[in-house]
Amino acid sequence: MLSNLLHINTLWVMASTMILGIAAGGIGCLAYWKRQNLMSDALSHAALPGVVVAFLIIQEKNLLLLVIGAALSALLGAFFIQWFSNASRITEDTAMGMTLSVFYGVGVMLLAIANRSPGGNQSGLNNFIYGQAAAMVRSDVITMIALASIVILIIFLAFKEWKLFLFDANFAKGVGMSIRGMNVLYTIVLVTTIVIGIQAVGVILMAAMLIIPAVSARYWTHSFKMMILLSSAIGGLAGAFGTWVSSTGSGLPTGPFIVLTSSAVFILSLLFGKEKGIIINFIQFKMQQRASQKKHPLAAEKGGSQ
Amino acid sequence: MTSSVIRVDDLSASYQKNKVLNDVSFEVKEGTITAIVGPNGAGKSTLIKTMLGLHPKLTGNVRFWGSPFKTAKKKIGYVPQRGSVDWDFPTDALDVVTMGLYGKIGWFRLPSKKDKEKAMNALKKMGMEAYAHRQISQLSGGQQQRVFLARALAQDAELYFMDEPLAGVDASTEKAIMTILKELKSNGKTVLVVHHDLQTVPEYFDHVLFLNKTVYAHGQTEEVFTTDNIARTYGGDMQWVGKGDQYVIQSSSH
């Protein structure tokens, strides 16, 4: 009876990390072609102080409210990055590096304060660093699934618009698209995905959920649509599988297992991927070499130089 | 009596501290094909981008058919420099050309079969139908340029801006592009082209605009395309040598 209950709970949590993985895989593709992989890392770290501040204010662990706090502080981080790189001579990657470490540092400091406050160390706030999907309750799961579904819907409904925006923003503007609007939407979708994921995966590893599925998918396809679908599939698979593995032992963090799963997929893709995977590249090169040696046997004997 | 399609008054723009456009004013008549020429850093691309609202203007006014860009943009096509996009992006030639129709297709709707046909026709015009499903990263530079041109054709605009469409393309692509430009012109469309090769100006363009931060000369090619105007626009250290039909530019500062 008890094991059955546990089982159902695990299934719910697995479903939520799977849908989170799907959303993260999809938005990860957008981030990949926006060349903003580091941005997602900076924003997930920047979410930490918001979580703790929200907890200190409401004094209870309500995921939706913590997520709103996280989103506000991640958006503040995004604003700082934009502002620093536009208004000063600091380049964007420097601004991201600074924002990441400063926000994370503040977050960890506030966390120490929150943990000392009454009831603080039972709050499970520490889970936001490495991620603990098993700690999620039913309402957390529902919040996560609802928000992730909205993200997925936005990615797929505006698929054609994302493609044009990412490929050629100037041209997109010419055919009447608002580039500022798309940038705002992109940031909102990215931040939403990050903040709903940090409880399950943790602020440190959240970026990996966005980056790794997208680069893995890149090794298999030459179509943007396929890349998004594949990346979402890899993300969903890694989310569910990582959660399942971490739930087999007690207190194992979820984030690292999800990341290890998607990393395994990445290594397979890097080796066997049909688009410029290492092994395919090597085989194609060897076949071409053999073919040209057959055509010019003399030249090949002389070392092939003309 | 042809009417004025573009009217630019006192347009200025800058990059950080450097003013790259200074009080640029000119008018372009309908059905003309104009070369914008000038040395590197003269603000040729910036002029186009500023007119299309892709770069902020400091002062001045730009009107298309008497109205601002916002209301006229559906009738304007833009062919950016080939290097302005990432050709590694996972898509094929036909898909890029279809992007030219997105404004007409409408948001959140997928291109129909008819749209794909239109895109295919544009590719055919550029002699690229065999490459429709070729990955764009596997196209040569000239083929990529043709794809960009085809996308602009699919847009079916009245006025075209092209930023160095002939830069770094081979002779057959140059010929294909010029054939299309002449066809656009004979259909009454207006074309502005940023151009770098002075030798081909008299052959390809009926109007020339000499630009070096400001307009040095502008008018019909046979009237303003003179050694004098070239020397003034390109600066004193340029020598202009005419060899019969051939023109050679020599620069002492490189």
Coordinates of C-alpha atoms in Angstrom, one line a residue:
Chain A
M1 CA 0.0 0.0 0.0
L2 CA 2.7 2.4 1.0
S3 CA 5.0 1.4 -1.8
N4 CA 2.1 1.9 -4.2
L5 CA 1.6 5.4 -3.0
L6 CA 5.3 6.2 -3.3
H7 CA 5.2 4.8 -6.7
I8 CA 2.3 7.1 -7.8
N9 CA 4.1 10.1 -6.3
T10 CA 7.2 9.2 -8.2
L11 CA 5.3 8.9 -11.4
W12 CA 3.8 12.4 -10.9
V13 CA 7.3 13.8 -10.2
M14 CA 8.6 12.0 -13.3
A15 CA 5.9 13.4 -15.4
S16 CA 6.7 16.9 -14.2
T17 CA 10.4 16.7 -14.8
M18 CA 9.7 15.1 -18.2
I19 CA 7.5 18.0 -19.3
L20 CA 10.1 20.4 -17.8
G21 CA 12.7 18.7 -19.9
I22 CA 10.6 19.0 -23.0
A23 CA 10.1 22.8 -22.4
A24 CA 13.8 23.2 -21.6
G25 CA 14.9 21.3 -24.6
G26 CA 12.7 23.4 -26.9
I27 CA 13.7 26.8 -25.4
G28 CA 17.3 25.5 -25.4
C29 CA 17.2 25.4 -29.2
L30 CA 16.1 29.0 -29.3
A31 CA 18.9 29.9 -26.9
Y32 CA 21.4 27.9 -29.0
W33 CA 20.6 29.9 -32.2
K34 CA 20.4 33.1 -30.3
R35 CA 24.0 32.3 -29.2
Q36 CA 23.0 32.8 -25.6
N37 CA 23.9 29.6 -23.9
L38 CA 25.8 31.4 -21.1
M39 CA 22.8 33.7 -20.7
S40 CA 20.7 30.8 -19.4
D41 CA 23.4 29.9 -16.9
A42 CA 23.6 33.4 -15.6
L43 CA 19.8 33.7 -15.3
S44 CA 19.4 30.5 -13.4
H45 CA 22.0 31.5 -10.9
A46 CA 20.4 34.9 -10.7
A47 CA 17.2 33.3 -9.6
L48 CA 18.5 32.1 -6.3
P49 CA 18.3 35.3 -4.2
G50 CA 14.7 35.8 -5.4
V51 CA 13.7 32.4 -4.1
V52 CA 15.2 33.1 -0.7
V53 CA 13.8 36.6 -0.4
A54 CA 10.3 35.4 -1.3
F55 CA 10.6 32.7 1.4
L56 CA 11.8 35.3 4.0
I57 CA 8.8 37.4 3.1
I58 CA 6.0 34.8 3.1
Q59 CA 7.7 32.5 5.6
E60 CA 6.4 29.3 3.9
K61 CA 7.3 27.2 1.0
N62 CA 4.7 27.9 -1.6
L63 CA 6.3 27.0 -5.0
L64 CA 4.3 29.5 -7.1
L65 CA 5.3 32.4 -4.9
L66 CA 8.9 31.3 -4.7
V67 CA 8.9 30.9 -8.5
I68 CA 7.6 34.5 -8.9
G69 CA 10.4 35.7 -6.6
A70 CA 12.9 33.7 -8.7
A71 CA 11.5 35.1 -11.9
L72 CA 11.8 38.7 -10.6
S73 CA 15.4 38.3 -9.6
A74 CA 16.3 36.5 -12.8
L75 CA 14.7 39.3 -14.8
L76 CA 16.6 41.8 -12.7
G77 CA 19.8 39.8 -13.6
A78 CA 18.8 39.9 -17.3
F79 CA 18.3 43.7 -17.0
F80 CA 21.7 44.2 -15.4
I81 CA 23.4 42.2 -18.2
Q82 CA 21.6 44.2 -20.9
W83 CA 22.3 47.5 -19.2
F84 CA 26.0 46.8 -18.4
S85 CA 26.8 45.6 -21.9
N86 CA 24.9 48.5 -23.6
A87 CA 25.8 51.4 -21.4
S88 CA 29.4 50.6 -20.5
R89 CA 32.5 49.2 -22.2
I90 CA 31.9 45.8 -20.4
T91 CA 31.2 43.1 -23.0
E92 CA 28.2 40.8 -22.7
D93 CA 30.0 37.7 -21.5
T94 CA 31.8 39.7 -18.8
A95 CA 28.5 41.2 -17.7
M96 CA 27.0 37.6 -17.6
G97 CA 29.9 36.3 -15.6
M98 CA 29.6 39.1 -13.1
T99 CA 25.9 38.9 -12.7
L100 CA 26.1 35.1 -12.3
S101 CA 28.6 35.2 -9.5
V102 CA 27.2 38.3 -7.7
F103 CA 23.6 37.1 -7.7
Y104 CA 24.6 33.6 -6.7
G105 CA 26.8 34.9 -3.9
V106 CA 24.0 37.0 -2.6
G107 CA 21.6 34.0 -2.9
V108 CA 23.9 31.7 -0.8
M109 CA 24.4 34.4 1.8
L110 CA 20.6 35.0 2.1
L111 CA 20.1 31.2 2.3
A112 CA 22.4 31.0 5.3
I113 CA 20.3 33.7 7.0
A114 CA 17.0 32.0 6.1
N115 CA 18.3 28.6 7.4
R116 CA 19.0 30.2 10.8
S117 CA 15.5 31.6 11.0
P118 CA 12.9 29.5 12.8
G119 CA 11.7 26.7 10.6
G120 CA 14.2 27.7 7.9
N121 CA 16.3 24.6 7.8
Q122 CA 13.2 22.4 7.4
S123 CA 12.1 24.5 4.5
G124 CA 14.0 22.5 1.9
L125 CA 15.4 25.8 0.4
N126 CA 18.8 24.1 0.0
N127 CA 17.1 21.9 -2.6
F128 CA 17.1 24.9 -4.9
I129 CA 20.9 24.6 -5.3
Y130 CA 21.3 21.0 -6.5
G131 CA 17.6 20.2 -7.1
Q132 CA 15.4 17.6 -5.4
A133 CA 12.4 16.6 -7.4
A134 CA 11.3 14.1 -4.7
A135 CA 10.7 17.0 -2.4
M136 CA 8.0 18.3 -4.6
V137 CA 4.4 18.1 -3.4
R138 CA 1.3 17.7 -5.6
S139 CA 0.7 21.4 -5.9
D140 CA 4.3 22.0 -6.9
V141 CA 3.9 19.4 -9.6
I142 CA 0.7 21.0 -10.9
T143 CA 2.3 24.4 -11.0
M144 CA 5.3 23.0 -12.9
I145 CA 3.2 21.1 -15.4
A146 CA 0.9 24.1 -16.1
L147 CA 3.7 26.6 -16.6
A148 CA 5.8 24.2 -18.7
S149 CA 2.9 23.4 -20.9
I150 CA 2.4 27.1 -21.6
V151 CA 6.1 27.4 -22.5
I152 CA 5.8 24.5 -24.9
L153 CA 2.7 25.9 -26.5
I154 CA 4.4 29.3 -27.1
I155 CA 7.4 27.6 -28.7
F156 CA 5.4 25.5 -31.1
L157 CA 2.6 27.9 -31.9
A158 CA 5.1 30.6 -32.9
F159 CA 7.5 28.1 -34.5
K160 CA 7.7 29.9 -37.8
E161 CA 8.2 33.3 -36.1
W162 CA 11.0 31.9 -33.9
K163 CA 12.8 30.6 -37.0
L164 CA 12.7 33.8 -38.8
F165 CA 13.6 35.8 -35.7
L166 CA 16.6 33.6 -35.0
F167 CA 17.8 33.3 -38.6
D168 CA 17.5 36.9 -39.7
A169 CA 16.1 39.4 -37.3
N170 CA 16.6 42.4 -39.6
F171 CA 14.6 40.8 -42.3
A172 CA 11.9 39.8 -39.7
K173 CA 11.6 43.4 -38.9
G174 CA 11.1 44.2 -42.5
V175 CA 8.1 41.8 -42.9
G176 CA 6.5 43.5 -39.9
M177 CA 7.7 41.5 -36.9
S178 CA 8.5 43.4 -33.7
I179 CA 12.0 42.4 -32.7
R180 CA 11.7 44.0 -29.3
G181 CA 8.5 42.1 -28.7
M182 CA 10.1 38.8 -29.7
N183 CA 13.1 39.5 -27.4
V184 CA 10.8 40.2 -24.5
L185 CA 8.8 37.0 -25.2
Y186 CA 12.0 35.1 -25.5
T187 CA 13.3 36.3 -22.2
I188 CA 9.9 35.6 -20.5
V189 CA 9.8 32.1 -21.8
L190 CA 13.4 31.5 -20.9
V191 CA 13.0 32.8 -17.4
T192 CA 9.8 30.9 -16.8
T193 CA 11.4 27.6 -17.9
I194 CA 14.4 28.3 -15.6
V195 CA 12.5 29.2 -12.5
I196 CA 10.0 26.3 -12.7
G197 CA 13.0 24.0 -13.1
I198 CA 15.2 25.1 -10.3
Q199 CA 13.5 23.2 -7.5
A200 CA 13.8 20.0 -9.4
V201 CA 17.2 20.5 -11.0
G202 CA 18.8 23.3 -9.0
V203 CA 20.2 26.7 -10.0
I204 CA 23.6 25.3 -10.7
L205 CA 22.6 22.6 -13.2
M206 CA 19.5 24.2 -14.7
A207 CA 21.4 25.6 -17.7
A208 CA 22.6 22.1 -18.6
M209 CA 18.9 21.2 -19.2
L210 CA 18.7 24.0 -21.8
I211 CA 22.1 23.6 -23.4
I212 CA 22.9 19.9 -23.7
P213 CA 19.7 18.6 -25.4
A214 CA 20.0 21.3 -28.0
V215 CA 23.6 20.6 -28.9
S216 CA 22.9 16.9 -28.9
A217 CA 20.0 17.4 -31.4
R218 CA 22.3 19.4 -33.6
Y219 CA 24.2 16.3 -34.5
W220 CA 21.2 14.5 -35.9
T221 CA 19.4 16.9 -38.1
H222 CA 19.5 19.7 -40.6
S223 CA 16.0 21.0 -40.0
F224 CA 15.1 23.5 -37.4
K225 CA 11.8 21.8 -36.7
M226 CA 13.4 18.4 -36.2
M227 CA 16.1 20.0 -34.0
I228 CA 13.4 21.5 -31.7
L229 CA 11.5 18.2 -31.6
L230 CA 14.6 16.1 -31.0
S231 CA 15.9 18.4 -28.4
S232 CA 12.6 18.4 -26.6
A233 CA 12.5 14.6 -26.7
I234 CA 16.1 14.3 -25.3
G235 CA 15.2 16.8 -22.6
G236 CA 12.0 15.0 -21.7
L237 CA 13.8 11.6 -21.6
A238 CA 16.7 12.9 -19.5
G239 CA 14.2 14.6 -17.1
A240 CA 12.1 11.4 -16.6
F241 CA 15.1 9.0 -16.5
G242 CA 17.2 11.2 -14.2
T243 CA 14.3 11.6 -11.8
W244 CA 13.6 7.8 -11.8
V245 CA 17.3 7.0 -11.0
S246 CA 17.5 9.6 -8.2
S247 CA 14.3 8.3 -6.7
T248 CA 15.7 4.8 -6.3
G249 CA 18.0 6.0 -3.5
S250 CA 16.9 8.2 -0.7
G251 CA 17.9 11.8 -0.8
L252 CA 19.8 11.6 -4.0
P253 CA 19.7 15.0 -5.8
T254 CA 17.8 15.0 -9.1
G255 CA 19.7 17.6 -11.1
P256 CA 23.0 15.7 -11.5
F257 CA 21.2 12.5 -12.7
I258 CA 19.3 14.4 -15.3
V259 CA 22.4 16.1 -16.5
L260 CA 24.3 12.8 -16.6
T261 CA 21.6 11.3 -18.6
S262 CA 21.5 14.1 -21.2
S263 CA 25.3 14.1 -21.2
A264 CA 25.3 10.4 -22.2
V265 CA 23.0 11.3 -25.0
F266 CA 25.3 14.1 -26.0
I267 CA 28.3 11.7 -26.1
L268 CA 26.4 9.3 -28.3
S269 CA 25.4 12.1 -30.6
L270 CA 28.9 13.5 -30.8
L271 CA 30.2 10.1 -31.8
F272 CA 27.5 8.6 -33.9
G273 CA 25.5 11.7 -35.0
K274 CA 24.7 11.6 -38.7
E275 CA 25.4 15.2 -39.1
K276 CA 29.2 15.7 -38.6
G277 CA 29.4 13.2 -35.8
I278 CA 33.0 12.2 -35.2
I279 CA 32.7 8.6 -36.5
I280 CA 30.6 9.5 -39.6
N281 CA 33.0 12.3 -40.5
F282 CA 35.9 9.9 -40.3
I283 CA 34.2 7.2 -42.4
Q284 CA 33.1 9.7 -45.0
F285 CA 36.7 11.0 -45.2
K286 CA 38.1 7.5 -45.6
M287 CA 35.6 6.6 -48.3
Q288 CA 36.4 9.7 -50.2
Q289 CA 40.1 9.1 -49.8
R290 CA 39.7 5.6 -51.1
A291 CA 37.6 6.7 -54.0
S292 CA 40.1 9.3 -55.1
Q293 CA 43.0 6.9 -54.8
K294 CA 41.2 4.5 -57.1
K295 CA 40.7 7.3 -59.6
H296 CA 44.3 8.4 -59.5
P297 CA 46.4 5.4 -58.5
L298 CA 49.7 7.0 -59.6
A299 CA 49.1 10.2 -57.7
A300 CA 48.2 8.3 -54.6
E301 CA 51.4 6.4 -54.7
K302 CA 53.4 9.6 -55.0
G303 CA 51.7 10.9 -52.0
G304 CA 48.8 12.6 -53.8
S305 CA 50.5 15.9 -54.4
Q306 CA 50.0 17.5 -57.8
Chain B
M1 CA 6.0 61.9 -65.3
T2 CA 7.4 59.6 -62.7
S3 CA 6.8 60.2 -59.1
S4 CA 9.2 60.2 -56.2
V5 CA 9.3 56.9 -54.3
I6 CA 11.9 57.9 -51.6
R7 CA 12.5 61.2 -50.1
V8 CA 15.3 61.6 -47.6
D9 CA 15.8 65.0 -45.8
D10 CA 18.9 65.9 -43.7
L11 CA 19.4 62.3 -42.4
S12 CA 22.2 61.9 -39.9
A13 CA 23.3 58.8 -38.0
S14 CA 26.2 57.7 -35.9
Y15 CA 28.0 54.7 -34.4
Q16 CA 29.0 55.7 -30.9
K17 CA 31.1 58.8 -31.3
N18 CA 31.6 58.6 -35.0
K19 CA 29.1 60.4 -37.2
V20 CA 28.7 58.2 -40.2
L21 CA 25.9 60.0 -42.0
N22 CA 25.7 63.8 -42.1
D23 CA 22.8 65.7 -43.6
V24 CA 22.0 63.2 -46.3
S25 CA 19.3 64.3 -48.6
F26 CA 18.1 62.9 -51.9
E27 CA 15.1 61.7 -53.8
V28 CA 14.6 58.6 -55.8
K29 CA 12.1 58.3 -58.7
E30 CA 10.0 55.3 -59.5
G31 CA 11.2 52.7 -61.8
T32 CA 14.9 53.6 -61.4
I33 CA 17.8 51.5 -60.5
T34 CA 20.4 53.3 -58.4
A35 CA 23.9 52.4 -57.4
I36 CA 25.1 53.8 -54.0
V37 CA 28.9 54.0 -54.3
G38 CA 31.6 55.3 -52.0
P39 CA 34.7 54.2 -50.2
N40 CA 34.8 51.8 -47.2
G41 CA 33.3 53.4 -44.2
A42 CA 31.3 55.9 -46.2
G43 CA 28.1 54.9 -44.5
K44 CA 26.5 53.0 -47.5
S45 CA 25.1 50.2 -45.4
T46 CA 24.3 52.5 -42.6
L47 CA 22.3 54.7 -45.0
I48 CA 20.1 51.7 -46.0
K49 CA 19.7 50.5 -42.4
T50 CA 18.8 53.9 -41.1
M51 CA 16.2 54.4 -43.8
L52 CA 14.7 51.0 -42.9
G53 CA 14.7 51.8 -39.2
L54 CA 17.3 49.1 -38.4
H55 CA 19.7 51.7 -37.2
P56 CA 18.6 54.8 -35.1
K57 CA 18.7 58.1 -36.9
L58 CA 19.9 61.2 -35.1
T59 CA 18.0 63.7 -37.2
G60 CA 16.2 63.9 -40.5
N61 CA 13.2 62.4 -42.2
V62 CA 12.7 59.5 -44.5
R63 CA 9.5 59.1 -46.6
F64 CA 8.4 56.3 -48.8
W65 CA 5.6 57.3 -51.2
G66 CA 5.1 60.3 -48.8
S67 CA 4.5 58.2 -45.7
P68 CA 6.9 56.9 -43.0
F69 CA 8.5 53.5 -43.1
K70 CA 6.1 51.9 -40.7
T71 CA 3.1 52.3 -43.1
A72 CA 5.1 51.6 -46.2
K73 CA 7.1 48.6 -45.1
K74 CA 4.9 45.9 -46.7
K75 CA 5.9 47.3 -50.1
I76 CA 9.7 47.4 -49.3
G77 CA 12.0 44.5 -49.7
Y78 CA 15.5 44.3 -48.2
V79 CA 18.4 42.1 -49.2
P80 CA 21.0 42.3 -46.4
Q81 CA 24.6 41.5 -46.8
R82 CA 25.2 37.8 -47.1
G83 CA 27.5 37.8 -44.0
S84 CA 24.7 39.3 -41.8
V85 CA 23.2 35.9 -41.0
D86 CA 24.5 32.5 -39.8
W87 CA 24.4 30.2 -42.7
D88 CA 24.9 27.2 -40.4
F89 CA 21.3 27.7 -39.3
P90 CA 19.5 24.4 -39.9
T91 CA 17.2 25.1 -42.9
D92 CA 17.1 24.7 -46.6
A93 CA 17.0 27.1 -49.5
L94 CA 13.3 26.8 -50.2
D95 CA 12.5 27.5 -46.5
V96 CA 14.6 30.7 -46.5
V97 CA 12.8 31.9 -49.7
T98 CA 9.4 31.1 -48.0
M99 CA 10.4 33.5 -45.2
G100 CA 9.9 36.3 -47.8
L101 CA 6.2 35.4 -47.6
Y102 CA 5.8 35.4 -43.8
G103 CA 4.4 39.0 -43.8
K104 CA 1.6 37.9 -46.2
I105 CA 1.0 34.5 -44.6
G106 CA 0.2 36.1 -41.2
W107 CA 1.3 35.2 -37.7
F108 CA 1.1 31.7 -36.3
R109 CA 0.0 30.2 -39.6
L110 CA 2.0 27.7 -41.5
P111 CA 2.9 28.3 -45.2
S112 CA 0.4 26.7 -47.5
K113 CA 1.2 24.6 -50.6
K114 CA 0.6 27.7 -52.7
D115 CA 3.1 29.7 -50.7
K116 CA 5.7 27.0 -51.2
E117 CA 4.9 27.1 -55.0
K118 CA 5.5 30.9 -55.0
A119 CA 8.8 30.4 -53.2
M120 CA 9.7 27.7 -55.7
N121 CA 9.0 30.1 -58.6
A122 CA 11.2 32.7 -57.0
L123 CA 14.0 30.1 -56.7
K124 CA 13.5 29.2 -60.4
K125 CA 13.9 32.8 -61.4
M126 CA 17.3 32.8 -59.8
G127 CA 18.2 29.5 -61.4
M128 CA 18.2 27.7 -58.1
E129 CA 15.4 25.2 -58.3
A130 CA 17.8 22.3 -58.2
Y131 CA 19.0 23.5 -54.8
A132 CA 15.6 24.0 -53.2
H133 CA 16.1 21.3 -50.6
R134 CA 19.8 21.8 -50.2
Q135 CA 21.0 22.7 -46.7
I136 CA 21.9 26.4 -46.8
S137 CA 25.3 25.8 -45.2
Q138 CA 26.2 23.7 -48.2
L139 CA 25.5 26.4 -50.7
S140 CA 28.3 28.4 -52.2
G141 CA 28.6 32.1 -51.6
G142 CA 27.0 33.0 -54.9
Q143 CA 24.2 30.5 -54.4
Q144 CA 23.5 32.0 -50.9
Q145 CA 23.2 35.4 -52.6
R146 CA 20.8 34.0 -55.1
V147 CA 18.7 32.6 -52.3
F148 CA 18.6 36.0 -50.6
L149 CA 17.5 37.6 -53.9
A150 CA 14.9 34.9 -54.4
R151 CA 13.5 35.6 -50.9
A152 CA 13.2 39.3 -51.9
L153 CA 11.5 38.4 -55.1
A154 CA 9.0 36.2 -53.2
Q155 CA 8.2 39.2 -51.1
D156 CA 6.9 40.9 -54.3
A157 CA 7.8 44.4 -53.1
E158 CA 7.6 47.7 -55.0
L159 CA 10.9 49.0 -53.7
Y160 CA 14.1 47.0 -53.1
F161 CA 17.1 47.8 -51.0
M162 CA 20.1 45.5 -51.7
D163 CA 23.3 45.6 -49.7
E164 CA 26.3 44.6 -51.9
P165 CA 24.5 41.8 -53.7
L166 CA 27.4 41.4 -56.1
A167 CA 30.1 41.3 -53.5
G168 CA 32.2 38.1 -53.9
V169 CA 30.0 36.3 -56.4
D170 CA 31.2 34.7 -59.6
A171 CA 30.4 36.0 -63.1
S172 CA 27.4 33.7 -63.7
T173 CA 25.7 34.7 -60.4
E174 CA 26.5 38.4 -61.2
K175 CA 24.8 38.0 -64.6
A176 CA 21.8 36.2 -63.0
I177 CA 21.4 38.9 -60.4
M178 CA 21.7 41.7 -62.9
T179 CA 19.1 40.1 -65.2
I180 CA 16.7 40.0 -62.3
L181 CA 17.4 43.6 -61.4
K182 CA 16.7 44.7 -65.0
E183 CA 13.5 42.7 -65.0
L184 CA 12.4 44.4 -61.7
K185 CA 13.1 47.7 -63.3
S186 CA 11.1 46.9 -66.4
N187 CA 8.2 45.9 -64.2
G188 CA 8.3 49.4 -62.7
K189 CA 9.9 48.5 -59.4
T190 CA 12.5 50.7 -57.9
V191 CA 15.9 49.3 -56.8
L192 CA 18.7 50.8 -54.6
V193 CA 21.9 48.8 -54.6
V194 CA 25.0 49.3 -52.5
H195 CA 27.7 48.7 -55.0
H196 CA 31.5 48.5 -54.8
D197 CA 32.6 47.9 -58.3
L198 CA 32.9 51.2 -60.1
Q199 CA 33.7 49.6 -63.4
T200 CA 30.3 48.1 -63.8
V201 CA 28.3 51.2 -62.8
P202 CA 27.6 52.6 -66.2
E203 CA 26.5 49.2 -67.5
Y204 CA 24.2 48.2 -64.7
F205 CA 22.7 51.3 -63.2
D206 CA 20.7 54.3 -64.6
H207 CA 21.3 56.4 -61.5
V208 CA 24.3 56.8 -59.2
L209 CA 24.5 58.2 -55.7
F210 CA 28.0 59.1 -54.5
L211 CA 28.1 58.8 -50.7
N212 CA 30.9 59.6 -48.3
K213 CA 29.1 60.5 -45.0
T214 CA 27.1 62.9 -47.1
V215 CA 25.9 63.0 -50.7
Y216 CA 28.6 64.1 -53.1
A217 CA 26.6 63.7 -56.3
H218 CA 23.4 62.1 -57.3
G219 CA 21.6 61.8 -60.6
Q220 CA 21.5 60.0 -63.9
T221 CA 24.6 57.9 -64.5
E222 CA 25.6 59.5 -67.8
E223 CA 25.5 62.9 -66.1
V224 CA 27.1 62.4 -62.7
F225 CA 29.3 59.4 -63.2
T226 CA 32.4 61.5 -63.9
T227 CA 36.0 61.2 -62.9
D228 CA 35.6 64.4 -61.0
N229 CA 32.8 63.2 -58.8
I230 CA 34.6 59.9 -58.2
A231 CA 37.8 61.7 -57.1
R232 CA 35.8 64.0 -54.8
T233 CA 33.9 61.1 -53.2
Y234 CA 36.9 58.8 -52.8
G235 CA 39.3 61.4 -51.6
G236 CA 42.4 63.0 -53.0
D237 CA 44.6 60.0 -52.8
M238 CA 42.7 58.1 -55.3
Q239 CA 43.6 58.2 -59.0
W240 CA 41.1 57.6 -61.6
V241 CA 42.5 56.0 -64.7
G242 CA 40.3 55.5 -67.8
K243 CA 41.6 52.9 -70.3
G244 CA 39.2 53.1 -73.2
D245 CA 36.1 51.3 -71.9
Q246 CA 37.9 50.1 -68.8
Y247 CA 38.3 52.0 -65.6
V248 CA 40.9 51.3 -63.0
I249 CA 41.0 52.8 -59.6
Q250 CA 44.3 53.1 -57.9
S251 CA 44.7 54.0 -54.3
S252 CA 48.0 55.1 -52.7
S253 CA 46.8 54.5 -49.1
H254 CA 46.4 50.8 -48.3

